[in-house]
Coordinates of C-alpha atoms in Angstrom, one line a residue:
Chain A
X1 CA -25.7 -9.4 -32.3
X2 CA -29.5 -9.8 -32.6
X3 CA -30.1 -6.0 -33.1
X4 CA -27.5 -5.9 -35.8
X5 CA -29.0 -8.9 -37.6
X6 CA -32.4 -7.3 -37.4
X7 CA -30.9 -4.1 -38.9
X8 CA -29.3 -6.0 -41.7
X9 CA -32.5 -7.8 -42.6
X10 CA -34.3 -4.5 -43.0
X11 CA -31.9 -3.2 -45.5
X12 CA -33.0 -3.4 -49.1
X13 CA -31.9 -0.2 -50.7
X14 CA -28.5 0.2 -52.3
X15 CA -27.4 3.2 -50.3
X16 CA -28.7 1.7 -47.0
X17 CA -27.1 -1.6 -47.9
X18 CA -23.8 0.1 -48.4
X19 CA -24.2 2.0 -45.2
X20 CA -25.1 -1.2 -43.4
X21 CA -22.2 -3.0 -45.0
X22 CA -19.9 -0.3 -43.8
X23 CA -21.3 -0.6 -40.3
X24 CA -20.9 -4.3 -40.3
X25 CA -17.4 -4.2 -41.5
X26 CA -16.5 -1.5 -39.0
X27 CA -17.8 -3.6 -36.2
X28 CA -15.5 -6.4 -37.3
X29 CA -12.6 -3.9 -37.2
X30 CA -12.2 -3.0 -40.9
X31 CA -10.2 0.3 -40.9
X32 CA -11.2 1.3 -44.3
X33 CA -14.9 1.0 -43.4
X34 CA -14.3 3.0 -40.3
X35 CA -12.5 5.6 -42.4
X36 CA -15.4 5.8 -44.7
X37 CA -17.9 6.4 -41.9
X38 CA -15.5 9.0 -40.5
X39 CA -15.4 10.8 -43.7
X40 CA -19.1 10.9 -44.1
X41 CA -19.9 12.2 -40.6
X42 CA -16.8 14.2 -39.5
X43 CA -17.7 17.7 -40.9
X44 CA -21.2 17.7 -39.2
X45 CA -19.9 16.2 -36.0
X46 CA -17.1 18.6 -35.7
X47 CA -19.6 21.4 -36.0
X48 CA -21.7 19.9 -33.2
X49 CA -18.6 19.8 -31.0
X50 CA -17.7 23.4 -31.8
X51 CA -21.2 24.5 -30.8
X52 CA -21.1 22.8 -27.4
X53 CA -17.5 23.4 -26.4
X54 CA -16.9 26.9 -27.5
X55 CA -13.3 26.6 -28.6
X56 CA -11.5 24.7 -31.3
X57 CA -9.0 22.7 -29.3
X58 CA -11.5 21.4 -26.8
X59 CA -13.9 20.7 -29.6
X60 CA -11.4 18.6 -31.5
X61 CA -10.7 16.6 -28.3
X62 CA -14.3 15.9 -27.9
X63 CA -14.6 15.1 -31.6
X64 CA -12.0 12.4 -31.4
X65 CA -13.5 10.9 -28.2
X66 CA -16.9 11.0 -29.9
X67 CA -15.7 8.8 -32.8
X68 CA -14.0 6.4 -30.5
X69 CA -17.3 6.0 -28.6
X70 CA -19.3 5.8 -31.9
X71 CA -17.1 2.9 -33.2
X72 CA -17.4 1.1 -29.9
X73 CA -21.1 1.4 -29.8
X74 CA -21.8 0.5 -33.5
X75 CA -23.3 -2.7 -32.5
X76 CA -26.0 -0.8 -30.6
X77 CA -27.3 0.9 -33.7
X78 CA -30.7 -0.7 -34.4
X79 CA -31.3 0.9 -37.8
X80 CA -34.3 2.9 -36.5
X81 CA -33.9 6.5 -37.6
X82 CA -31.1 8.0 -39.5
X83 CA -27.5 6.9 -38.8
X84 CA -26.4 10.6 -38.7
X85 CA -29.1 11.4 -36.1
X86 CA -27.9 8.5 -33.9
X87 CA -24.3 9.6 -34.3
X88 CA -25.2 13.2 -33.4
X89 CA -26.7 12.0 -30.1
X90 CA -23.4 10.2 -29.3
X91 CA -21.4 13.4 -29.9
X92 CA -23.8 15.5 -27.9
X93 CA -23.5 13.1 -25.0
X94 CA -19.7 13.1 -25.3
X95 CA -19.7 16.9 -25.2
X96 CA -21.9 16.9 -22.2
X97 CA -19.6 14.4 -20.4
X98 CA -16.6 16.6 -21.1
X99 CA -18.4 19.7 -19.8
X100 CA -19.3 17.9 -16.6
X101 CA -15.8 16.8 -16.1
X102 CA -14.6 20.3 -16.5
X103 CA -17.3 21.4 -14.1
X104 CA -18.4 23.8 -16.7
X105 CA -22.1 23.2 -16.2
X106 CA -22.4 25.2 -13.0
X107 CA -25.5 27.4 -12.6
X108 CA -25.0 30.4 -14.8
X109 CA -24.8 33.7 -13.1
X110 CA -27.8 35.9 -13.3
X111 CA -26.8 37.7 -16.5
X112 CA -29.1 40.1 -18.2
X113 CA -31.9 39.1 -15.8
X114 CA -34.0 41.9 -17.1
X115 CA -33.3 41.1 -20.7
X116 CA -36.4 41.4 -22.9
X117 CA -37.2 38.2 -24.6
X118 CA -38.0 38.9 -28.2
X119 CA -40.4 36.6 -29.9
X120 CA -39.3 37.7 -33.4
X121 CA -36.0 37.5 -35.1
X122 CA -33.6 40.3 -35.2
X123 CA -33.1 41.8 -38.6
X124 CA -29.4 40.9 -38.8
X125 CA -30.0 37.2 -38.4
X126 CA -30.5 36.6 -42.1
X127 CA -27.2 38.1 -43.0
X128 CA -25.4 36.2 -40.4
X129 CA -23.2 33.4 -41.6
X130 CA -22.6 30.1 -39.8
X131 CA -19.1 31.1 -38.6
X132 CA -20.3 34.4 -37.1
X133 CA -23.3 32.8 -35.5
X134 CA -21.1 30.0 -34.1
X135 CA -18.8 32.6 -32.6
X136 CA -21.7 34.4 -31.0
X137 CA -23.0 31.1 -29.6
X138 CA -19.6 30.2 -28.2
X139 CA -19.5 33.4 -26.2
X140 CA -22.6 32.4 -24.2
X141 CA -22.1 30.9 -20.7
X142 CA -21.6 27.2 -20.9
X143 CA -24.9 26.3 -19.3
X144 CA -26.9 28.7 -21.5
X145 CA -25.1 27.6 -24.6
X146 CA -25.6 23.9 -23.9
X147 CA -29.3 24.3 -23.0
X148 CA -29.9 26.4 -26.1
X149 CA -28.0 24.0 -28.4
X150 CA -30.0 21.1 -27.1
X151 CA -33.3 22.8 -27.4
X152 CA -33.0 24.9 -30.6
X153 CA -30.7 22.8 -32.7
X154 CA -31.0 19.2 -31.5
X155 CA -34.6 19.5 -30.6
X156 CA -34.6 18.1 -27.1
X157 CA -37.6 18.9 -24.8
X158 CA -37.0 20.8 -21.6
X159 CA -37.7 17.6 -19.7
X160 CA -35.0 15.8 -21.6
X161 CA -32.6 18.7 -21.2
X162 CA -33.3 18.8 -17.5
X163 CA -32.5 15.1 -17.1
X164 CA -29.3 15.4 -19.1
X165 CA -28.0 18.5 -17.2
X166 CA -29.3 17.7 -13.8
X167 CA -31.6 20.7 -13.6
X168 CA -35.3 21.2 -13.5
X169 CA -37.4 21.7 -16.7
X170 CA -38.2 25.2 -15.4
X171 CA -34.5 26.0 -15.1
X172 CA -33.9 24.6 -18.6
X173 CA -36.6 26.9 -19.9
X174 CA -35.1 29.8 -18.1
X175 CA -31.6 29.0 -19.5
X176 CA -32.9 28.8 -23.1
X177 CA -34.8 32.1 -22.7
X178 CA -31.7 33.8 -21.4
X179 CA -29.5 32.4 -24.1
X180 CA -32.0 33.5 -26.7
X181 CA -32.1 37.0 -25.3
X182 CA -28.4 37.3 -25.2
X183 CA -28.0 36.1 -28.7
X184 CA -30.6 38.5 -30.0
X185 CA -28.8 41.4 -28.3
X186 CA -25.5 40.4 -29.8
X187 CA -27.0 40.1 -33.3
X188 CA -28.7 43.4 -33.0
X189 CA -25.5 45.1 -32.1
X190 CA -23.8 43.9 -35.3
Chain B
X1 CA -39.6 17.0 -28.8
X2 CA -39.8 20.3 -30.7
X3 CA -42.0 22.4 -28.5
X4 CA -42.0 26.1 -27.5
X5 CA -39.7 27.0 -30.3
X6 CA -40.2 30.3 -31.9
X7 CA -39.1 31.7 -35.2
X8 CA -35.7 32.8 -33.8
X9 CA -35.0 29.4 -32.5
X10 CA -35.9 27.8 -35.8
X11 CA -33.7 30.0 -37.8
X12 CA -30.8 29.6 -35.5
X13 CA -31.4 25.9 -35.5
X14 CA -31.4 25.6 -39.2
X15 CA -28.2 27.6 -39.7
X16 CA -26.3 25.6 -37.0
X17 CA -27.7 22.1 -37.7
X18 CA -26.7 22.3 -41.4
X19 CA -23.2 23.5 -40.5
X20 CA -20.1 21.7 -41.7
X21 CA -16.6 22.2 -40.4
X22 CA -13.3 21.5 -42.3
X23 CA -11.7 18.4 -40.8
X24 CA -7.9 18.2 -40.8
X25 CA -6.4 14.8 -41.6
X26 CA -4.6 14.6 -38.2
X27 CA -8.0 14.2 -36.5
X28 CA -8.5 10.8 -38.1
X29 CA -5.0 9.8 -37.0
X30 CA -5.9 10.9 -33.5
X31 CA -9.1 8.8 -33.6
X32 CA -7.1 5.7 -34.6
X33 CA -4.5 6.3 -31.9
X34 CA -7.3 6.6 -29.3
X35 CA -9.0 3.5 -30.5
X36 CA -5.7 1.5 -30.2
X37 CA -5.0 2.9 -26.8
X38 CA -8.5 2.0 -25.6
X39 CA -8.1 -1.5 -26.9
X40 CA -4.8 -1.9 -24.9
X41 CA -6.3 -0.2 -21.9
X42 CA -9.2 -2.6 -22.0
X43 CA -6.8 -5.4 -21.7
X44 CA -4.9 -3.6 -19.0
X45 CA -8.1 -2.8 -17.1
X46 CA -9.0 -6.4 -17.3
X47 CA -5.6 -7.4 -16.0
X48 CA -5.7 -4.7 -13.3
X49 CA -9.1 -5.8 -12.1
X50 CA -7.9 -9.3 -11.9
X51 CA -4.8 -8.2 -10.0
X52 CA -7.0 -6.2 -7.7
X53 CA -9.4 -9.1 -6.9
X54 CA -6.4 -11.3 -6.5
X55 CA -4.8 -8.9 -4.0
X56 CA -8.1 -8.7 -2.1
X57 CA -8.1 -12.5 -1.9
X58 CA -4.4 -12.5 -0.9
X59 CA -5.0 -10.0 1.9
X60 CA -7.9 -12.1 3.2
X61 CA -5.7 -15.2 3.1
X62 CA -2.8 -13.5 4.8
X63 CA -5.2 -12.2 7.5
X64 CA -6.5 -15.7 8.0
X65 CA -3.0 -17.2 8.1
X66 CA -1.8 -14.6 10.6
X67 CA -4.4 -15.8 13.0
X68 CA -3.4 -19.5 12.7
X69 CA -0.7 -20.3 15.3
X70 CA 2.5 -21.7 13.9
X71 CA 2.1 -20.4 10.4
X72 CA 4.1 -17.5 9.1
X73 CA 6.6 -18.1 11.9
X74 CA 9.6 -15.9 12.0
X75 CA 11.8 -18.9 11.8
X76 CA 13.2 -21.3 14.4
X77 CA 15.6 -20.2 17.0
X78 CA 18.5 -21.0 15.0
X79 CA 22.1 -20.0 15.1
X80 CA 24.0 -20.0 11.9
X81 CA 27.6 -19.2 11.2
X82 CA 27.6 -16.8 8.4
X83 CA 31.0 -15.5 7.7
X84 CA 34.5 -16.6 8.6
X85 CA 37.1 -14.5 7.2
X86 CA 40.0 -16.2 9.0
X87 CA 39.6 -19.7 10.4
X88 CA 43.0 -19.5 12.0
X89 CA 41.9 -16.5 14.0
X90 CA 38.6 -18.1 14.9
X91 CA 40.1 -20.8 17.0
X92 CA 42.4 -18.6 19.0
X93 CA 41.2 -15.1 19.2
X94 CA 37.7 -15.4 20.6
X95 CA 37.3 -14.3 24.1
X96 CA 35.1 -17.0 25.4
X97 CA 33.9 -18.7 28.5
X98 CA 33.5 -22.4 27.6
X99 CA 32.0 -24.9 30.0
X100 CA 33.2 -28.5 29.7
X101 CA 33.3 -31.3 32.2
X102 CA 36.9 -31.4 33.4
X103 CA 37.4 -28.3 35.4
X104 CA 40.6 -29.4 37.1
X105 CA 42.2 -30.1 33.8
X106 CA 41.0 -26.9 32.4
X107 CA 42.0 -25.0 35.4
X108 CA 45.5 -26.2 35.2
X109 CA 45.5 -25.5 31.5
X110 CA 44.0 -22.2 31.9
X111 CA 46.6 -20.9 34.1
X112 CA 48.9 -21.0 31.1
X113 CA 46.3 -20.1 28.5
X114 CA 46.0 -16.6 27.2
X115 CA 42.3 -16.7 27.5
X116 CA 40.7 -17.5 30.8
X117 CA 38.6 -20.5 30.5
X118 CA 36.3 -22.3 32.9
X119 CA 35.3 -25.7 31.8
X120 CA 32.0 -27.1 32.8
X121 CA 29.7 -29.4 31.0
X122 CA 26.9 -31.7 31.0
X123 CA 26.0 -33.8 34.0
X124 CA 28.7 -36.2 34.8
X125 CA 27.5 -38.5 37.6
X126 CA 29.9 -39.5 40.3
X127 CA 30.5 -43.2 40.7
X128 CA 28.4 -43.5 43.9
X129 CA 24.7 -42.9 44.3
X130 CA 24.5 -39.5 42.8
X131 CA 21.8 -39.2 40.2
X132 CA 22.8 -37.0 37.4
X133 CA 20.9 -33.7 37.3
X134 CA 19.9 -32.9 33.7
X135 CA 21.2 -29.4 33.7
X136 CA 24.2 -29.3 35.9
X137 CA 27.5 -27.6 35.5
X138 CA 29.6 -30.2 37.3
X139 CA 32.5 -28.7 38.9
X140 CA 35.3 -31.2 39.3
X141 CA 36.1 -32.3 42.8
X142 CA 39.4 -30.5 42.9
X143 CA 37.8 -27.3 43.4
X144 CA 39.6 -26.1 46.4
X145 CA 41.9 -24.4 44.1
X146 CA 41.4 -20.8 43.4
X147 CA 41.1 -21.2 39.7
X148 CA 37.4 -21.8 39.2
X149 CA 36.4 -19.1 41.6
X150 CA 38.8 -16.7 40.0
X151 CA 37.7 -17.6 36.6
X152 CA 34.1 -17.4 37.4
X153 CA 34.8 -14.1 39.0
X154 CA 36.3 -12.9 35.8
X155 CA 33.3 -14.0 33.8
X156 CA 31.9 -11.4 31.5
X157 CA 29.6 -9.0 33.3
X158 CA 26.5 -9.8 31.4
X159 CA 26.7 -13.5 31.8
X160 CA 23.8 -15.1 33.6
X161 CA 23.8 -18.4 35.3
X162 CA 20.7 -20.2 36.6
X163 CA 20.8 -22.3 39.7
X164 CA 18.2 -25.0 40.2
X165 CA 16.1 -24.2 43.3
X166 CA 16.1 -27.7 44.8
X167 CA 19.8 -27.7 44.9
X168 CA 19.9 -24.2 46.1
X169 CA 17.9 -25.2 49.1
X170 CA 20.8 -27.3 50.3
X171 CA 23.7 -25.2 49.6
X172 CA 25.5 -23.5 52.3
X173 CA 24.4 -20.2 53.6
X174 CA 26.9 -18.1 51.9
X175 CA 26.0 -19.6 48.6
X176 CA 22.3 -19.3 49.3
X177 CA 22.8 -15.6 50.0
X178 CA 24.7 -15.2 46.8
X179 CA 22.0 -16.9 44.9
X180 CA 19.3 -15.0 46.6
X181 CA 21.1 -11.8 45.8
X182 CA 21.5 -12.6 42.2
X183 CA 18.9 -11.3 39.7
X184 CA 16.1 -13.9 39.5
X185 CA 16.1 -15.3 36.0
X186 CA 13.9 -18.2 34.8
X187 CA 15.2 -20.9 32.7
X188 CA 15.4 -18.7 29.7
X189 CA 18.4 -17.0 28.5
X190 CA 18.6 -13.2 28.3
X191 CA 15.8 -12.1 26.0
X192 CA 17.2 -9.9 23.3
X193 CA 15.7 -6.5 23.0
X194 CA 14.5 -6.2 26.5
X195 CA 16.2 -3.6 28.7
X196 CA 18.9 -5.3 30.5
X197 CA 19.9 -4.5 34.0
X198 CA 23.3 -5.6 33.0
X199 CA 25.3 -3.7 35.5
X200 CA 23.2 -5.0 38.4
X201 CA 23.1 -8.5 37.2
X202 CA 26.7 -8.6 36.2
X203 CA 27.7 -7.5 39.7
X204 CA 25.5 -10.1 41.3
X205 CA 27.0 -12.8 39.2
X206 CA 30.4 -11.7 39.9
X207 CA 29.7 -11.9 43.6
X208 CA 27.9 -15.2 43.1
X209 CA 30.9 -16.6 41.4
X210 CA 33.2 -15.8 44.2
X211 CA 30.8 -17.3 46.7
X212 CA 30.6 -20.5 44.7
X213 CA 34.3 -20.8 44.8
X214 CA 34.6 -20.2 48.5
X215 CA 31.6 -22.4 49.3
X216 CA 32.8 -25.3 47.4
X217 CA 36.0 -25.1 49.1
X218 CA 34.5 -25.2 52.5
X219 CA 31.1 -26.7 52.5
X220 CA 30.6 -30.0 54.3
X221 CA 27.0 -30.0 55.3
X222 CA 25.6 -32.2 52.7
X223 CA 26.4 -35.7 51.9
X224 CA 25.2 -35.3 48.4
X225 CA 21.5 -35.6 48.9
X226 CA 19.4 -32.6 49.4
X227 CA 16.6 -32.5 51.9
X228 CA 14.0 -32.7 49.2
X229 CA 15.5 -35.8 47.8
X230 CA 16.8 -34.1 44.7
X231 CA 20.3 -35.0 43.9
X232 CA 23.1 -32.7 44.0
X233 CA 26.4 -33.2 42.4
X234 CA 28.8 -33.8 45.1
X235 CA 32.0 -35.6 45.7
X236 CA 33.6 -36.5 49.0
X237 CA 31.1 -34.5 51.0
X238 CA 31.6 -31.4 49.1
X239 CA 28.4 -30.0 47.8
X240 CA 28.4 -28.1 44.6
X241 CA 25.7 -25.9 43.3
X242 CA 24.0 -27.0 40.2
X243 CA 24.1 -24.4 37.4
X244 CA 21.8 -24.3 34.4
X245 CA 23.3 -23.4 31.1
X246 CA 21.3 -21.4 28.6
X247 CA 19.5 -23.7 26.3
X248 CA 19.3 -21.2 23.4
X249 CA 21.5 -18.6 21.9
X250 CA 20.6 -15.1 22.7
X251 CA 21.7 -11.5 22.3
X252 CA 21.7 -9.0 25.1
X253 CA 22.1 -5.3 24.7
X254 CA 24.8 -3.4 26.5
X255 CA 24.8 -0.2 24.5
X256 CA 22.3 2.3 23.1
X257 CA 20.5 1.4 19.9
X258 CA 20.6 3.4 16.7
X259 CA 17.4 3.1 14.7
X260 CA 16.9 3.3 11.0
X261 CA 13.7 4.9 9.7
X262 CA 11.2 2.1 9.0
X263 CA 10.6 1.3 5.4
X264 CA 7.1 0.4 4.4
X265 CA 5.8 -0.7 1.1
X266 CA 2.2 -1.7 0.3
X267 CA -0.1 -3.1 -2.3
X268 CA -3.7 -1.9 -1.8
X269 CA -7.2 -2.4 -3.1
X270 CA -9.7 0.4 -2.8
X271 CA -13.3 -0.4 -2.8
X272 CA -15.6 2.6 -3.2
X273 CA -18.7 2.7 -1.1
X274 CA -19.9 6.1 -2.5
X275 CA -18.4 8.9 -4.5
X276 CA -16.6 10.1 -1.5
X277 CA -16.1 7.2 0.9
X278 CA -14.4 4.0 0.4
X279 CA -12.6 1.2 2.2
X280 CA -9.2 -0.2 1.5
X281 CA -7.2 -3.2 2.3
X282 CA -4.1 -5.0 1.0
X283 CA -0.7 -6.1 2.0
X284 CA 1.9 -4.1 3.8
X285 CA 5.6 -4.9 4.2
X286 CA 7.7 -3.1 6.8
X287 CA 11.4 -3.4 7.5
X288 CA 12.8 -2.4 10.8
X289 CA 16.5 -2.1 11.5
X290 CA 18.6 -1.1 14.5
X291 CA 22.2 -1.3 15.5
X292 CA 23.6 -1.7 18.9
X293 CA 26.5 -3.1 21.0
X294 CA 25.9 -6.1 23.1
X295 CA 26.8 -9.7 23.9
X296 CA 26.0 -12.7 21.9
X297 CA 25.5 -15.8 24.0
X298 CA 26.1 -18.7 21.6
X299 CA 25.0 -22.2 22.4
X300 CA 26.2 -24.7 19.9
X301 CA 27.2 -28.3 20.1
X302 CA 26.8 -28.3 23.9
X303 CA 29.1 -25.4 24.3
X304 CA 28.3 -21.9 25.4
X305 CA 30.3 -19.0 24.3
X306 CA 29.9 -15.4 24.8
X307 CA 30.9 -12.9 22.1
X308 CA 31.1 -9.2 22.7
X309 CA 30.4 -6.9 19.7
X310 CA 29.7 -3.3 19.3
X311 CA 28.2 -3.9 15.9
X312 CA 25.0 -5.9 16.1
X313 CA 22.3 -5.5 13.5
X314 CA 18.8 -6.4 14.4
X315 CA 16.5 -6.7 11.4
X316 CA 12.8 -7.5 11.6
X317 CA 10.5 -7.9 8.6
X318 CA 6.8 -7.5 9.2
X319 CA 4.0 -8.5 6.9
X320 CA 0.6 -6.9 7.6
X321 CA -2.9 -6.5 6.5
X322 CA -4.3 -3.0 6.8
X323 CA -7.9 -2.0 6.8
X324 CA -8.8 1.6 6.2
X325 CA -11.6 4.0 5.7
X326 CA -11.0 6.7 3.1
X327 CA -12.8 9.9 2.3
X328 CA -12.0 12.0 -0.8
X329 CA -11.3 15.6 -0.2
X330 CA -10.5 16.7 -3.7
X331 CA -10.3 15.4 -7.2
X332 CA -12.6 12.4 -7.2
X333 CA -12.7 12.6 -11.0
X334 CA -9.3 13.9 -11.6
X335 CA -5.9 12.3 -12.1
X336 CA -4.7 13.4 -8.8
X337 CA -6.8 12.7 -5.7
X338 CA -6.4 14.0 -2.2
X339 CA -8.0 12.1 0.6
X340 CA -8.0 11.5 4.3
X341 CA -8.0 8.2 6.0
X342 CA -8.0 6.3 9.2
X343 CA -6.9 2.7 9.4
X344 CA -5.9 -0.2 11.5
X345 CA -3.3 -2.8 10.8
X346 CA -2.4 -6.3 12.1
X347 CA 1.2 -7.4 11.4
X348 CA 3.2 -10.4 12.1
X349 CA 7.0 -10.7 12.0
X350 CA 8.1 -13.0 9.2
X351 CA 11.8 -12.6 10.0
X352 CA 13.6 -11.6 13.1
X353 CA 17.4 -11.8 12.9
X354 CA 20.5 -10.5 14.6
X355 CA 23.7 -10.2 12.8
X356 CA 26.6 -10.1 15.2
X357 CA 29.7 -8.6 13.5
X358 CA 33.1 -9.4 15.0
X359 CA 36.5 -8.9 13.5
X360 CA 36.9 -11.6 10.9
X361 CA 33.6 -13.2 11.6
X362 CA 29.9 -12.6 11.5
X363 CA 27.1 -14.6 13.2
X364 CA 23.5 -14.7 12.4
X365 CA 20.9 -15.5 15.0
X366 CA 17.3 -16.1 14.0
X367 CA 14.8 -15.7 16.8
X368 CA 11.3 -16.9 16.6
X369 CA 8.8 -14.2 17.1
X370 CA 5.2 -14.9 18.2
X371 CA 2.2 -12.7 18.5
X372 CA 0.9 -9.8 16.4
X373 CA 1.6 -6.1 16.2
X374 CA -1.5 -4.0 16.2
X375 CA -1.5 -0.4 15.2
X376 CA -3.8 2.4 14.2
X377 CA -3.2 5.4 12.0
X378 CA -4.7 8.5 10.6
X379 CA -3.5 10.8 7.9
X380 CA -3.8 12.3 4.4
X381 CA -2.9 10.7 1.1
X382 CA -2.2 11.6 -2.4
X383 CA -3.0 9.3 -5.3
X384 CA -2.0 9.6 -8.9
X385 CA -4.3 7.7 -11.1
X386 CA -2.4 6.1 -14.0
X387 CA -5.8 4.8 -15.1
X388 CA -9.3 4.5 -13.7
X389 CA -8.3 1.3 -12.0
X390 CA -4.7 1.7 -11.1
X391 CA -2.7 4.3 -9.4
X392 CA 0.3 5.0 -7.1
X393 CA -0.2 6.5 -3.7
X394 CA 1.8 8.3 -1.0
X395 CA 0.3 8.2 2.5
X396 CA 1.9 10.3 5.2
X397 CA 0.3 9.4 8.5
X398 CA 0.6 9.3 12.2
X399 CA 0.5 5.8 13.6
X400 CA 0.3 4.4 17.1
X401 CA 1.8 1.0 17.8
X402 CA 0.2 -0.9 20.7
X403 CA 2.4 -2.7 23.2
X404 CA 2.2 -6.2 21.9
X405 CA 5.3 -7.8 23.4
X406 CA 7.3 -7.4 20.3
X407 CA 11.1 -7.2 20.4
X408 CA 12.8 -3.9 20.9
X409 CA 12.6 -1.6 17.9
X410 CA 11.8 2.0 17.1
X411 CA 8.2 1.1 17.4
X412 CA 8.5 -0.1 21.0
X413 CA 10.6 3.0 21.9
X414 CA 8.4 5.4 20.0
X415 CA 4.9 4.1 19.8
X416 CA 3.7 7.3 18.2
X417 CA 5.3 7.6 14.9
X418 CA 5.2 9.5 11.7
X419 CA 4.9 7.2 8.8
X420 CA 5.2 7.4 5.0
X421 CA 3.9 4.6 2.9
X422 CA 4.4 4.4 -0.8
X423 CA 2.4 1.9 -2.8
X424 CA 0.3 0.8 -5.7
X425 CA -3.4 0.7 -5.5
X426 CA -6.0 -1.0 -7.6
X427 CA -9.4 0.6 -7.6
X428 CA -12.2 -1.9 -8.0

């Protein structure tokens, strides 16, 4: 495991050492180490799954698959960047695979084609809590929701989104704009 | 990465990226269960892949073996005595025509016997210069009696007797006419499964038998040597026709067959070429069964006996290697996959047996079967994927069996057949 050894040599801080130690023990199959990693990442990763899948049951299914994939790919973690960021990518990819299997990433219908794209933020956004915002996002068509999540939350470029979803960057841009417009309208109605 | 984001996107992103959800404890248990299942699946996938590759190799090996003559023979032509419920009955109750060498003695005995018997046997040379013919049913000199003719006339209708041509050329005209009139049969015994012109042949033999009796009683043209120099069996100026006995046991059909639906089981390997198209091969086993009434001509220990039975089972076991082209119609990524296919198959019989049932006794005759059975098929199939690499399939199809000189079966009678194959498939 040359990458793992490189990662372990870079560790010199206590908290990183403990994280590295947990990772090393998880790779060797230590259940308690795996549980510790699970406890530290689960709340954020479940939120990621909820954003992409739109409903709780499917999100929990993707969540569990995501952790199985994470533990199987722990050896691939090079130590570059944050561990949480690396884990988030795994869960996003797991969610995308699930959406592809369900054939949910079809081209969205031309909804609100003439929707005005606001550049500013609606007034109600500041008062909107996470739960409410999550509900509004889950009501978006799957393709719009996915493109918007990847762009606005995860920070992917349109080129990266296009490669992941099998669309063109222009289409990705269009999807994000439409999702934004729809969200703005929903927020303004509240 | 962060380009073109406006204020709205940033605010949304901040709210959602910092979000936390409450995680119930059951989700960790679910993760553990899935990890354990994946670990065992991994081992299973490894095993399934190995089995799949092994099956591919086995199919190739069987295909190669099928092309090598002599291998995978469907057994020797062997006659085995399978069941004897009553030995006492066996010796007395069989209706039989047994040929041994002393006709006169037998003739005198047979007049008192319950069962008509004609005795004729292997070549028994006369004292003088008569060379023994290798296959001669020697009729004893005292043939002027009515018994042999009568007995031969009473022979079972489906019995066939072969007369050597060099001898025939010297027999008297009535006999020659009788021989010429009889159904020409080569040195083989009746081939089981072929359509038998039994009535016609039986009638000829019946006529032939009578002529033999009359001829022997009256023929004086030959001194024992034929014009071609070939010996005839003769005594005292009386020429007797040489009769060839069947060399092998055989079964002939006298009644219609009842066919059982063919049973086919397979093991397959599917090799994808693209997302939609793939090829498949494997091993296929088919069992054919029919039941009919007929006559069993049994040759054992130098004796020929004929056994009538209305309950004869004919079982053939085929082993084959199919090769097919598959195209997915629906569900390439799903558990259940619907596909269409076209395929060809080469088969070889690995067992060809007749079981002749008689009251109190059953005989088994194994007949060697050469050659291959070729067929083509097309149809639709349904596969349920137990895993990504292993599934069970059901293939209804229409299949055409080429005329490959195979024994009579439902395939020879109905070359176009609906088939249903159930099997296990490994996806490589």
